[in-house]
Short mmCIF file of N, CA and C in Angstrom, two decimals:
data_model
loop_
_atom_site.label_atom_id
_atom_site.label_comp_id
_atom_site.label_asym_id
_atom_site.label_seq_id
_atom_site.Cartn_x
_atom_site.Cartn_y
_atom_site.Cartn_z
N MET A 219 0.85 -1.18 0.00
CA MET A 219 0.00 0.00 0.00
C MET A 219 0.89 1.23 0.00
N SER A 220 0.68 2.09 -0.96
CA SER A 220 1.48 3.30 -1.03
C SER A 220 0.96 4.33 -0.01
N LYS A 221 1.75 5.36 0.17
CA LYS A 221 1.38 6.41 1.11
C LYS A 221 0.06 7.06 0.69
N GLN A 222 -0.20 7.14 -0.59
CA GLN A 222 -1.44 7.75 -1.08
C GLN A 222 -2.65 6.87 -0.80
N ASP A 223 -2.47 5.56 -0.69
CA ASP A 223 -3.57 4.64 -0.48
C ASP A 223 -4.00 4.53 0.99
N LYS A 224 -3.18 5.01 1.88
CA LYS A 224 -3.50 4.90 3.30
C LYS A 224 -4.64 5.85 3.66
N PRO A 225 -5.58 5.35 4.45
CA PRO A 225 -6.67 6.24 4.86
C PRO A 225 -6.16 7.35 5.77
N ALA A 226 -6.77 8.49 5.64
CA ALA A 226 -6.39 9.62 6.49
C ALA A 226 -6.74 9.31 7.94
N PRO A 227 -5.92 9.76 8.87
CA PRO A 227 -6.27 9.55 10.28
C PRO A 227 -7.58 10.27 10.59
N TYR A 228 -8.35 9.68 11.43
CA TYR A 228 -9.62 10.29 11.79
C TYR A 228 -9.66 10.59 13.28
N HIS A 229 -10.55 11.46 13.63
CA HIS A 229 -10.80 11.78 15.02
C HIS A 229 -12.30 11.76 15.22
N GLY A 230 -12.71 11.28 16.36
CA GLY A 230 -14.14 11.19 16.64
C GLY A 230 -14.45 11.71 18.01
N LEU A 231 -15.71 11.63 18.33
CA LEU A 231 -16.14 12.05 19.65
C LEU A 231 -17.24 11.13 20.13
N TYR A 232 -17.46 11.15 21.39
CA TYR A 232 -18.61 10.44 21.96
C TYR A 232 -19.34 11.41 22.86
N ILE A 233 -20.64 11.30 22.85
CA ILE A 233 -21.50 12.22 23.61
C ILE A 233 -21.85 11.57 24.93
N ASN A 234 -21.69 12.34 26.02
CA ASN A 234 -21.89 11.77 27.35
C ASN A 234 -22.36 12.86 28.31
N LEU A 235 -23.42 12.54 29.06
CA LEU A 235 -23.91 13.47 30.09
C LEU A 235 -22.89 13.61 31.21
N ASP A 236 -22.76 14.79 31.75
CA ASP A 236 -21.83 15.02 32.87
C ASP A 236 -22.12 14.09 34.04
N ARG A 237 -23.40 13.83 34.27
CA ARG A 237 -23.77 13.01 35.44
C ARG A 237 -23.56 11.52 35.21
N SER A 238 -23.28 11.10 33.97
CA SER A 238 -23.10 9.69 33.64
C SER A 238 -21.62 9.30 33.71
N VAL A 239 -21.06 9.41 34.89
CA VAL A 239 -19.63 9.18 35.08
C VAL A 239 -19.26 7.72 34.79
N GLU A 240 -20.06 6.77 35.26
CA GLU A 240 -19.75 5.36 35.02
C GLU A 240 -19.78 5.03 33.54
N ARG A 241 -20.73 5.58 32.81
CA ARG A 241 -20.82 5.34 31.37
C ARG A 241 -19.59 5.91 30.67
N ARG A 242 -19.16 7.11 31.10
CA ARG A 242 -17.95 7.71 30.52
C ARG A 242 -16.74 6.82 30.78
N GLU A 243 -16.62 6.33 32.00
CA GLU A 243 -15.47 5.49 32.34
C GLU A 243 -15.46 4.20 31.53
N ARG A 244 -16.64 3.60 31.30
CA ARG A 244 -16.72 2.39 30.47
C ARG A 244 -16.32 2.69 29.03
N MET A 245 -16.79 3.82 28.50
CA MET A 245 -16.45 4.19 27.13
C MET A 245 -14.95 4.42 26.99
N GLU A 246 -14.37 5.13 27.94
CA GLU A 246 -12.94 5.39 27.88
C GLU A 246 -12.13 4.11 27.99
N ALA A 247 -12.59 3.17 28.81
CA ALA A 247 -11.90 1.88 28.93
C ALA A 247 -11.99 1.09 27.63
N GLN A 248 -13.15 1.09 26.99
CA GLN A 248 -13.31 0.39 25.72
C GLN A 248 -12.42 1.00 24.64
N LEU A 249 -12.39 2.33 24.58
CA LEU A 249 -11.55 2.99 23.59
C LEU A 249 -10.07 2.66 23.83
N ALA A 250 -9.67 2.65 25.09
CA ALA A 250 -8.28 2.33 25.42
C ALA A 250 -7.96 0.88 25.04
N ASP A 251 -8.88 -0.04 25.33
CA ASP A 251 -8.66 -1.45 24.98
C ASP A 251 -8.49 -1.63 23.47
N LEU A 252 -9.17 -0.81 22.70
CA LEU A 252 -9.09 -0.90 21.25
C LEU A 252 -7.95 -0.06 20.66
N GLY A 253 -7.21 0.63 21.52
CA GLY A 253 -6.12 1.47 21.06
C GLY A 253 -6.61 2.74 20.37
N LEU A 254 -7.82 3.19 20.71
CA LEU A 254 -8.42 4.34 20.06
C LEU A 254 -8.58 5.56 20.96
N ALA A 255 -8.08 5.47 22.18
CA ALA A 255 -8.30 6.56 23.14
C ALA A 255 -7.79 7.90 22.63
N GLY A 256 -6.71 7.90 21.91
CA GLY A 256 -6.15 9.15 21.40
C GLY A 256 -6.92 9.75 20.23
N ARG A 257 -7.85 8.99 19.68
CA ARG A 257 -8.60 9.47 18.52
C ARG A 257 -9.97 10.04 18.89
N TYR A 258 -10.42 9.80 20.11
CA TYR A 258 -11.76 10.23 20.51
C TYR A 258 -11.69 11.19 21.70
N VAL A 259 -12.61 12.12 21.70
CA VAL A 259 -12.76 13.04 22.82
C VAL A 259 -14.22 13.02 23.27
N ARG A 260 -14.43 13.35 24.50
CA ARG A 260 -15.78 13.41 25.06
C ARG A 260 -16.42 14.74 24.69
N PHE A 261 -17.68 14.67 24.28
CA PHE A 261 -18.47 15.87 24.05
C PHE A 261 -19.55 15.88 25.12
N PRO A 262 -19.60 16.92 25.96
CA PRO A 262 -20.59 16.93 27.04
C PRO A 262 -22.01 17.05 26.47
N ALA A 263 -22.84 16.09 26.80
CA ALA A 263 -24.22 16.07 26.32
C ALA A 263 -25.04 17.19 26.95
N ILE A 264 -26.06 17.60 26.23
CA ILE A 264 -27.02 18.57 26.76
C ILE A 264 -28.10 17.78 27.50
N ASP A 265 -28.31 18.12 28.73
CA ASP A 265 -29.31 17.44 29.55
C ASP A 265 -30.69 17.96 29.14
N GLY A 266 -31.52 17.08 28.61
CA GLY A 266 -32.85 17.46 28.17
C GLY A 266 -33.70 18.07 29.26
N ALA A 267 -33.46 17.68 30.51
CA ALA A 267 -34.22 18.23 31.63
C ALA A 267 -33.96 19.73 31.79
N SER A 268 -32.81 20.19 31.30
CA SER A 268 -32.47 21.60 31.43
C SER A 268 -33.09 22.46 30.32
N LEU A 269 -33.75 21.81 29.36
CA LEU A 269 -34.32 22.53 28.22
C LEU A 269 -35.76 22.99 28.44
N GLY A 270 -36.33 22.64 29.54
CA GLY A 270 -37.73 23.00 29.77
C GLY A 270 -38.65 21.92 29.23
N SER A 271 -39.93 22.15 29.33
CA SER A 271 -40.91 21.12 28.99
C SER A 271 -41.10 20.93 27.49
N GLY A 272 -40.85 21.93 26.69
CA GLY A 272 -41.02 21.80 25.25
C GLY A 272 -42.49 21.76 24.86
N THR A 273 -42.75 21.82 23.57
CA THR A 273 -44.13 21.85 23.11
C THR A 273 -44.48 20.66 22.24
N GLY A 274 -43.52 19.85 21.86
CA GLY A 274 -43.77 18.71 20.98
C GLY A 274 -43.99 17.43 21.75
N THR A 275 -43.84 16.33 21.06
CA THR A 275 -44.07 15.02 21.66
C THR A 275 -42.79 14.36 22.16
N LEU A 276 -41.65 15.01 21.94
CA LEU A 276 -40.39 14.42 22.39
C LEU A 276 -40.25 14.51 23.91
N LYS A 277 -39.70 13.45 24.48
CA LYS A 277 -39.41 13.44 25.92
C LYS A 277 -38.13 14.24 26.16
N ALA A 278 -37.89 14.59 27.40
CA ALA A 278 -36.72 15.41 27.76
C ALA A 278 -35.42 14.77 27.26
N GLY A 279 -35.26 13.48 27.48
CA GLY A 279 -34.04 12.81 27.04
C GLY A 279 -33.87 12.82 25.54
N GLU A 280 -34.98 12.70 24.82
CA GLU A 280 -34.93 12.74 23.36
C GLU A 280 -34.55 14.13 22.86
N ARG A 281 -35.09 15.16 23.50
CA ARG A 281 -34.72 16.53 23.12
C ARG A 281 -33.24 16.78 23.41
N GLY A 282 -32.79 16.29 24.57
CA GLY A 282 -31.38 16.46 24.92
C GLY A 282 -30.47 15.74 23.94
N ALA A 283 -30.85 14.53 23.54
CA ALA A 283 -30.05 13.77 22.58
C ALA A 283 -29.99 14.50 21.24
N PHE A 284 -31.13 14.99 20.79
CA PHE A 284 -31.17 15.73 19.51
C PHE A 284 -30.26 16.95 19.57
N HIS A 285 -30.43 17.76 20.60
CA HIS A 285 -29.62 18.99 20.70
C HIS A 285 -28.14 18.66 20.88
N SER A 286 -27.84 17.59 21.60
CA SER A 286 -26.44 17.18 21.78
C SER A 286 -25.80 16.82 20.44
N HIS A 287 -26.53 16.06 19.63
CA HIS A 287 -25.99 15.67 18.33
C HIS A 287 -25.82 16.86 17.40
N VAL A 288 -26.78 17.76 17.40
CA VAL A 288 -26.67 18.96 16.57
C VAL A 288 -25.45 19.78 17.00
N GLN A 289 -25.29 19.98 18.30
CA GLN A 289 -24.15 20.76 18.79
C GLN A 289 -22.83 20.07 18.46
N ALA A 290 -22.79 18.74 18.60
CA ALA A 290 -21.56 18.00 18.30
C ALA A 290 -21.20 18.14 16.83
N LEU A 291 -22.20 18.06 15.95
CA LEU A 291 -21.93 18.22 14.52
C LEU A 291 -21.47 19.63 14.19
N GLU A 292 -22.10 20.63 14.80
CA GLU A 292 -21.68 22.01 14.57
C GLU A 292 -20.26 22.23 15.07
N ASP A 293 -19.94 21.67 16.22
CA ASP A 293 -18.59 21.79 16.76
C ASP A 293 -17.57 21.11 15.84
N ALA A 294 -17.91 19.93 15.35
CA ALA A 294 -17.01 19.21 14.44
C ALA A 294 -16.80 19.99 13.16
N ARG A 295 -17.85 20.60 12.65
CA ARG A 295 -17.72 21.38 11.42
C ARG A 295 -16.83 22.60 11.65
N ARG A 296 -17.00 23.25 12.81
CA ARG A 296 -16.16 24.42 13.13
C ARG A 296 -14.69 24.00 13.19
N LYS A 297 -14.43 22.88 13.81
CA LYS A 297 -13.04 22.41 13.93
C LYS A 297 -12.52 21.82 12.64
N SER A 298 -13.40 21.37 11.80
CA SER A 298 -13.17 20.83 10.45
C SER A 298 -12.08 19.76 10.36
N GLY A 299 -11.54 19.32 11.45
CA GLY A 299 -10.57 18.24 11.40
C GLY A 299 -11.11 17.00 12.07
N CYS A 300 -12.37 17.00 12.42
CA CYS A 300 -12.95 15.92 13.21
C CYS A 300 -13.60 14.85 12.34
N GLY A 301 -13.58 15.02 11.03
CA GLY A 301 -14.13 14.00 10.16
C GLY A 301 -15.59 14.20 9.80
N ALA A 302 -16.26 15.20 10.32
CA ALA A 302 -17.66 15.46 9.97
C ALA A 302 -17.69 16.73 9.12
N HIS A 303 -17.96 16.54 7.86
CA HIS A 303 -17.99 17.67 6.93
C HIS A 303 -19.36 17.75 6.28
N PRO A 304 -19.84 18.97 6.02
CA PRO A 304 -21.16 19.10 5.38
C PRO A 304 -21.16 18.58 3.96
#
């Protein structure tokens, strides 16, 4: 495989609520076991409970997940080296 054929290094993120410490620790352990810890960073999730009651049919957690993903994508686009491009 020539240098041109090698895939570009990628960087990713995982979304995690601040209060979900055990889940974060499990994710970090899995990434380390796979040798990927240096490629991923934690993105603090938006807690849906902090968004108010809302007017639609989405539950608080669903609203938080949606907003977290939107913010993560916007952040990745701003940084433009995270592998998420429009």
